[in-house]
mmCIF file of C-alpha atoms and ligand atoms in Angstrom:
data_model
loop_
_atom_site.group_PDB
_atom_site.id
_atom_site.type_symbol
_atom_site.label_atom_id
_atom_site.label_comp_id
_atom_site.label_asym_id
_atom_site.label_seq_id
_atom_site.Cartn_x
_atom_site.Cartn_y
_atom_site.Cartn_z
ATOM 1 C CA MET A 16 -94.311 138.041 -276.936
ATOM 2 C CA ASN A 17 -93.923 141.098 -274.726
ATOM 3 C CA ILE A 18 -93.414 139.939 -271.163
ATOM 4 C CA GLU A 19 -92.950 143.477 -269.843
ATOM 5 C CA HIS A 20 -96.371 144.452 -271.136
ATOM 6 C CA TYR A 21 -97.789 141.244 -269.696
ATOM 7 C CA ASN A 22 -96.379 141.961 -266.253
ATOM 8 C CA SER A 23 -97.520 145.549 -266.247
ATOM 9 C CA ILE A 24 -101.048 144.544 -267.341
ATOM 10 C CA LEU A 25 -101.133 141.901 -264.602
ATOM 11 C CA LYS A 26 -100.152 144.594 -262.123
ATOM 12 C CA SER A 27 -103.042 146.792 -263.257
ATOM 13 C CA CYS A 28 -105.383 143.846 -262.720
ATOM 14 C CA GLY A 29 -104.575 143.515 -259.031
ATOM 15 C CA ASN A 30 -106.784 141.004 -257.278
ATOM 16 C CA SER A 31 -110.113 142.140 -258.677
ATOM 17 C CA VAL A 32 -109.655 141.782 -262.439
ATOM 18 C CA GLN A 33 -108.902 138.628 -264.423
ATOM 19 C CA LEU A 34 -106.660 138.806 -267.476
ATOM 20 C CA ILE A 35 -107.739 136.794 -270.516
ATOM 21 C CA ALA A 36 -104.821 136.514 -272.941
ATOM 22 C CA VAL A 37 -106.306 136.713 -276.434
ATOM 23 C CA SER A 38 -104.312 134.288 -278.564
ATOM 24 C CA LYS A 39 -106.436 134.277 -281.739
ATOM 25 C CA THR A 40 -104.350 133.784 -284.916
ATOM 26 C CA LYS A 41 -101.250 133.122 -282.775
ATOM 27 C CA PRO A 42 -99.453 129.749 -282.846
ATOM 28 C CA ALA A 43 -99.538 127.227 -280.000
ATOM 29 C CA ALA A 44 -95.894 128.053 -279.221
ATOM 30 C CA ASP A 45 -96.890 131.610 -278.226
ATOM 31 C CA ILE A 46 -99.550 130.245 -275.902
ATOM 32 C CA LEU A 47 -97.057 127.849 -274.333
ATOM 33 C CA SER A 48 -94.557 130.640 -273.676
ATOM 34 C CA LEU A 49 -97.127 132.606 -271.740
ATOM 35 C CA TYR A 50 -98.366 129.424 -270.047
ATOM 36 C CA GLN A 51 -94.864 129.041 -268.665
ATOM 37 C CA TYR A 52 -95.268 132.396 -266.912
ATOM 38 C CA GLY A 53 -98.388 131.062 -265.212
ATOM 39 C CA GLN A 54 -101.103 132.348 -267.556
ATOM 40 C CA ARG A 55 -104.011 129.888 -267.784
ATOM 41 C CA ALA A 56 -106.917 131.820 -269.329
ATOM 42 C CA PHE A 57 -106.731 132.253 -273.105
ATOM 43 C CA GLY A 58 -109.261 133.814 -275.489
ATOM 44 C CA GLU A 59 -110.095 132.717 -279.019
ATOM 45 C CA ASN A 60 -112.713 133.902 -281.502
ATOM 46 C CA LYS A 61 -112.929 130.999 -283.964
ATOM 47 C CA ALA A 62 -114.450 127.676 -282.885
ATOM 48 C CA LEU A 63 -112.265 125.388 -284.998
ATOM 49 C CA GLU A 64 -109.088 127.221 -284.109
ATOM 50 C CA MET A 65 -109.975 126.915 -280.434
ATOM 51 C CA ARG A 66 -110.788 123.227 -280.784
ATOM 52 C CA ASP A 67 -107.442 122.505 -282.455
ATOM 53 C CA LYS A 68 -105.437 124.490 -279.925
ATOM 54 C CA HIS A 69 -107.285 122.828 -277.060
ATOM 55 C CA ALA A 70 -106.369 119.422 -278.493
ATOM 56 C CA HIS A 71 -102.652 120.224 -278.590
ATOM 57 C CA LEU A 72 -102.084 122.285 -275.459
ATOM 58 C CA PRO A 73 -102.041 121.545 -271.701
ATOM 59 C CA SER A 74 -105.393 120.430 -270.360
ATOM 60 C CA ASP A 75 -105.462 122.920 -267.494
ATOM 61 C CA ILE A 76 -105.770 125.873 -269.875
ATOM 62 C CA GLN A 77 -109.106 127.663 -269.518
ATOM 63 C CA TRP A 78 -110.480 128.475 -272.961
ATOM 64 C CA HIS A 79 -112.585 131.628 -273.278
ATOM 65 C CA PHE A 80 -114.632 132.101 -276.416
ATOM 66 C CA ILE A 81 -114.859 135.810 -277.280
ATOM 67 C CA GLY A 82 -116.069 136.036 -280.901
ATOM 68 C CA HIS A 83 -119.370 135.862 -282.737
ATOM 69 C CA LEU A 84 -120.396 132.214 -282.430
ATOM 70 C CA GLN A 85 -122.356 130.464 -285.154
ATOM 71 C CA SER A 86 -124.867 127.888 -283.929
ATOM 72 C CA ASN A 87 -123.495 125.103 -286.110
ATOM 73 C CA LYS A 88 -120.033 125.517 -284.576
ATOM 74 C CA ILE A 89 -120.949 125.328 -280.886
ATOM 75 C CA LYS A 90 -120.416 121.583 -280.960
ATOM 76 C CA TYR A 91 -116.674 121.996 -281.506
ATOM 77 C CA ILE A 92 -116.130 123.877 -278.244
ATOM 78 C CA ALA A 93 -119.010 122.658 -276.059
ATOM 79 C CA PRO A 94 -117.049 119.766 -274.484
ATOM 80 C CA PHE A 95 -114.396 121.993 -272.917
ATOM 81 C CA VAL A 96 -115.020 125.756 -273.190
ATOM 82 C CA SER A 97 -114.625 127.581 -269.830
ATOM 83 C CA LEU A 98 -116.646 130.686 -270.588
ATOM 84 C CA ILE A 99 -118.458 131.992 -273.657
ATOM 85 C CA HIS A 100 -118.264 135.808 -273.464
ATOM 86 C CA SER A 101 -120.273 136.455 -276.591
ATOM 87 C CA ILE A 102 -123.875 135.265 -276.246
ATOM 88 C CA ASP A 103 -125.602 137.791 -278.506
ATOM 89 C CA SER A 104 -129.074 136.284 -278.998
ATOM 90 C CA PHE A 105 -131.662 134.116 -277.246
ATOM 91 C CA GLU A 106 -131.439 131.645 -280.135
ATOM 92 C CA LEU A 107 -127.706 131.220 -279.580
ATOM 93 C CA LEU A 108 -128.156 130.731 -275.830
ATOM 94 C CA LYS A 109 -130.740 128.001 -276.487
ATOM 95 C CA GLU A 110 -128.362 126.248 -278.872
ATOM 96 C CA VAL A 111 -125.510 126.431 -276.363
ATOM 97 C CA ASP A 112 -127.830 124.926 -273.751
ATOM 98 C CA LYS A 113 -128.601 122.034 -276.137
ATOM 99 C CA GLN A 114 -124.959 121.301 -276.856
ATOM 100 C CA ALA A 115 -124.093 121.568 -273.169
ATOM 101 C CA ALA A 116 -126.796 119.025 -272.347
ATOM 102 C CA LYS A 117 -125.390 116.659 -274.966
ATOM 103 C CA ASN A 118 -122.037 116.928 -273.219
ATOM 104 C CA GLU A 119 -123.647 116.533 -269.792
ATOM 105 C CA ARG A 120 -122.227 119.786 -268.516
ATOM 106 C CA ILE A 121 -123.198 123.334 -267.661
ATOM 107 C CA ILE A 122 -121.546 125.972 -269.847
ATOM 108 C CA PRO A 123 -120.758 129.334 -268.202
ATOM 109 C CA CYS A 124 -121.824 132.288 -270.375
ATOM 110 C CA LEU A 125 -121.783 136.083 -270.523
ATOM 111 C CA LEU A 126 -124.343 138.157 -272.409
ATOM 112 C CA GLN A 127 -122.782 140.478 -274.958
ATOM 113 C CA PHE A 128 -124.174 144.007 -275.185
ATOM 114 C CA HIS A 129 -123.888 146.373 -278.089
ATOM 115 C CA ILE A 130 -122.439 149.550 -276.592
ATOM 116 C CA ALA A 131 -120.310 150.836 -279.492
ATOM 117 C CA GLN A 132 -121.264 153.139 -282.319
ATOM 118 C CA GLU A 133 -120.136 150.736 -285.020
ATOM 119 C CA GLU A 134 -122.986 148.734 -286.495
ATOM 120 C CA THR A 135 -120.665 145.819 -287.140
ATOM 121 C CA LYS A 136 -120.427 144.811 -283.510
ATOM 122 C CA PHE A 137 -122.834 142.227 -282.147
ATOM 123 C CA GLY A 138 -124.863 142.163 -278.976
ATOM 124 C CA PHE A 139 -128.134 142.670 -277.135
ATOM 125 C CA ASN A 140 -129.657 145.939 -276.132
ATOM 126 C CA LEU A 141 -131.184 146.145 -272.657
ATOM 127 C CA GLU A 142 -134.757 145.741 -273.879
ATOM 128 C CA GLU A 143 -134.028 142.588 -275.902
ATOM 129 C CA CYS A 144 -132.144 141.144 -272.985
ATOM 130 C CA LYS A 145 -134.977 141.750 -270.527
ATOM 131 C CA GLU A 146 -137.397 140.158 -272.970
ATOM 132 C CA MET A 147 -135.244 137.051 -272.941
ATOM 133 C CA LEU A 148 -134.874 136.969 -269.166
ATOM 134 C CA ASN A 149 -138.654 137.355 -268.793
ATOM 135 C CA ASN A 150 -139.379 134.567 -271.256
ATOM 136 C CA PRO A 151 -140.517 131.350 -269.512
ATOM 137 C CA GLU A 152 -138.358 129.439 -271.988
ATOM 138 C CA PHE A 153 -135.292 131.052 -270.428
ATOM 139 C CA LEU A 154 -135.956 129.341 -267.101
ATOM 140 C CA GLN A 155 -135.946 125.983 -268.849
ATOM 141 C CA LEU A 156 -132.319 126.349 -269.883
ATOM 142 C CA THR A 157 -130.666 124.178 -267.262
ATOM 143 C CA HIS A 158 -127.304 123.626 -268.965
ATOM 144 C CA ILE A 159 -126.116 127.210 -269.190
ATOM 145 C CA LYS A 160 -125.235 129.540 -266.342
ATOM 146 C CA LEU A 161 -125.005 133.308 -266.710
ATOM 147 C CA PHE A 162 -122.037 134.882 -264.936
ATOM 148 C CA GLY A 163 -122.412 138.442 -266.214
ATOM 149 C CA ILE A 164 -122.033 140.571 -269.313
ATOM 150 C CA MET A 165 -119.492 141.625 -271.943
ATOM 151 C CA GLY A 166 -119.067 144.566 -274.295
ATOM 152 C CA MET A 167 -116.678 146.218 -276.723
ATOM 153 C CA ALA A 168 -116.240 149.969 -276.913
ATOM 154 C CA THR A 169 -116.069 151.898 -280.161
ATOM 155 C CA PHE A 170 -112.679 151.725 -281.883
ATOM 156 C CA THR A 171 -111.618 155.311 -281.309
ATOM 157 C CA SER A 172 -108.839 157.277 -279.652
ATOM 158 C CA GLU A 173 -111.571 159.439 -278.076
ATOM 159 C CA MET A 174 -111.149 158.047 -274.575
ATOM 160 C CA ASN A 175 -114.035 160.043 -273.183
ATOM 161 C CA GLN A 176 -116.414 158.240 -275.470
ATOM 162 C CA VAL A 177 -114.868 154.893 -274.566
ATOM 163 C CA ARG A 178 -115.255 155.724 -270.882
ATOM 164 C CA GLN A 179 -118.927 156.590 -271.373
ATOM 165 C CA GLU A 180 -119.579 153.335 -273.204
ATOM 166 C CA PHE A 181 -117.950 151.315 -270.422
ATOM 167 C CA ALA A 182 -119.976 153.274 -267.865
ATOM 168 C CA THR A 183 -123.095 152.362 -269.847
ATOM 169 C CA LEU A 184 -122.131 148.690 -269.705
ATOM 170 C CA HIS A 185 -121.557 148.911 -265.951
ATOM 171 C CA ASN A 186 -124.963 150.516 -265.592
ATOM 172 C CA ILE A 187 -126.593 147.734 -267.623
ATOM 173 C CA PHE A 188 -124.911 145.224 -265.338
ATOM 174 C CA GLN A 189 -126.294 146.928 -262.233
ATOM 175 C CA GLN A 190 -129.812 147.057 -263.641
ATOM 176 C CA LEU A 191 -129.776 143.373 -264.553
ATOM 177 C CA LYS A 192 -128.222 142.461 -261.245
ATOM 178 C CA SER A 193 -130.854 144.290 -259.220
ATOM 179 C CA GLN A 194 -133.809 143.105 -261.296
ATOM 180 C CA TYR A 195 -132.933 139.521 -262.151
ATOM 181 C CA PHE A 196 -129.889 138.294 -260.250
ATOM 182 C CA ILE A 197 -130.129 139.980 -256.874
ATOM 183 C CA ASN A 198 -129.566 136.780 -254.899
ATOM 184 C CA ASN A 199 -127.242 135.215 -257.423
ATOM 185 C CA GLU A 200 -123.670 135.703 -256.291
ATOM 186 C CA GLU A 201 -122.291 134.118 -259.438
ATOM 187 C CA PHE A 202 -123.665 136.875 -261.657
ATOM 188 C CA LYS A 203 -120.724 139.222 -261.127
ATOM 189 C CA GLU A 204 -118.570 139.553 -264.234
ATOM 190 C CA ILE A 205 -118.190 142.563 -266.515
ATOM 191 C CA SER A 206 -115.879 141.599 -269.368
ATOM 192 C CA MET A 207 -114.622 144.860 -270.868
ATOM 193 C CA GLY A 208 -111.266 146.272 -271.906
ATOM 194 C CA MET A 209 -108.767 145.407 -274.665
ATOM 195 C CA SER A 210 -105.161 146.437 -275.382
ATOM 196 C CA GLU A 211 -106.015 150.060 -276.147
ATOM 197 C CA ASP A 212 -108.592 150.718 -273.463
ATOM 198 C CA TYR A 213 -108.157 148.304 -270.557
ATOM 199 C CA GLU A 214 -107.036 150.993 -268.103
ATOM 200 C CA VAL A 215 -110.227 152.947 -268.687
ATOM 201 C CA ALA A 216 -112.232 149.714 -268.450
ATOM 202 C CA ILE A 217 -110.724 148.827 -265.083
ATOM 203 C CA LYS A 218 -111.542 152.297 -263.748
ATOM 204 C CA GLU A 219 -115.127 151.794 -264.906
ATOM 205 C CA GLY A 220 -115.519 148.513 -263.055
ATOM 206 C CA SER A 221 -114.282 145.771 -265.369
ATOM 207 C CA THR A 222 -113.723 142.340 -263.807
ATOM 208 C CA MET A 223 -112.220 140.684 -266.903
ATOM 209 C CA ILE A 224 -110.011 142.258 -269.532
ATOM 210 C CA ARG A 225 -109.290 140.608 -272.897
ATOM 211 C CA ILE A 226 -105.823 141.505 -274.123
ATOM 212 C CA GLY A 227 -104.232 140.316 -277.368
ATOM 213 C CA SER A 228 -101.890 142.531 -279.349
ATOM 214 C CA SER A 229 -100.283 144.271 -276.393
ATOM 215 C CA ILE A 230 -99.017 140.885 -275.141
ATOM 216 C CA PHE A 231 -98.555 138.846 -278.324
ATOM 217 C CA GLY A 232 -97.832 141.622 -280.817
ATOM 218 C CA ALA A 233 -99.882 142.707 -283.826
ATOM 219 C CA ARG A 234 -101.911 140.015 -285.564
ATOM 220 C CA ASP A 235 -101.187 139.013 -289.153
ATOM 221 C CA TYR A 236 -104.478 138.447 -290.922
ATOM 222 C CA SER A 237 -102.898 138.074 -294.328
ATOM 223 C CA LYS A 238 -102.139 134.356 -293.830
ATOM 224 C CA SER A 239 -105.552 132.746 -293.377
ATOM 225 C CA ASN A 240 -107.686 134.438 -290.766
HETATM 226 C C1 LIG B 11 -109.318 140.444 -280.637
HETATM 227 C C2 LIG B 11 -110.212 140.721 -279.482
HETATM 228 C C3 LIG B 11 -109.705 141.216 -278.274
HETATM 229 C C4 LIG B 11 -108.234 141.590 -278.069
HETATM 230 O O1 LIG B 11 -107.938 142.726 -278.806
HETATM 231 P P1 LIG B 11 -106.505 143.467 -278.661
HETATM 232 O O2 LIG B 11 -106.785 144.846 -279.152
HETATM 233 O O3 LIG B 11 -105.567 142.724 -279.534
HETATM 234 O O4 LIG B 11 -106.139 143.433 -277.239
HETATM 235 C C5 LIG B 11 -110.577 141.396 -277.226
HETATM 236 N N1 LIG B 11 -111.891 141.106 -277.337
HETATM 237 C C6 LIG B 11 -112.421 140.634 -278.475
HETATM 238 C C7 LIG B 11 -113.869 140.339 -278.524
HETATM 239 C C8 LIG B 11 -111.612 140.430 -279.584
HETATM 240 O O5 LIG B 11 -112.153 139.970 -280.718
#
């Protein structure tokens, strides 16, 4: 774990940006070390991995789900997840609402937008999202609450492109805010920025950055995931 990086990232966050420490593939011991420095928000992208870590780690950790979520796996995280960053379809949001109802809770969610050039990344475009928000069925979802949006920039060293994509996400946020959430003070989050691009993201208006490798070191995917 790199505590110098952690401290310098925290400094960049100031009071307006929340740091989500992305602990996917990392052992519980790594999470505990950072917990001891006061970090409480951790991000995971696999439902079962998150469930198992949640079971073994302090109960005041806030678990953020940041990966593509399959409908049949929502049940593993629905009882405790703090925020799902990666709602990428109306169908998924409806399923989350169902599982939240079963657990008699309201699950906070962000809508993920596709802003990158890579086809492999998930997310809404603005038109699809508006269709959902205009759908009467959307208003019947009483066990989810939307707190904002999330996006991932293209994986490139071309920082100008990254900056433009984050600006696009900020613009999407403002459009949604003014058209659908104008009197909703809770709709305020823009989750954007990772190890390689969080400084640009913060300049472009990020309120939540998701940082993994810069804090925990490179991930080893050769073991299992
Ligand atoms: C892995 C991951 C991150 C963290 O990436 P790093 O480059 O390691 O900081 C952030 N967001 C999402 C959605 C991820 O899957």
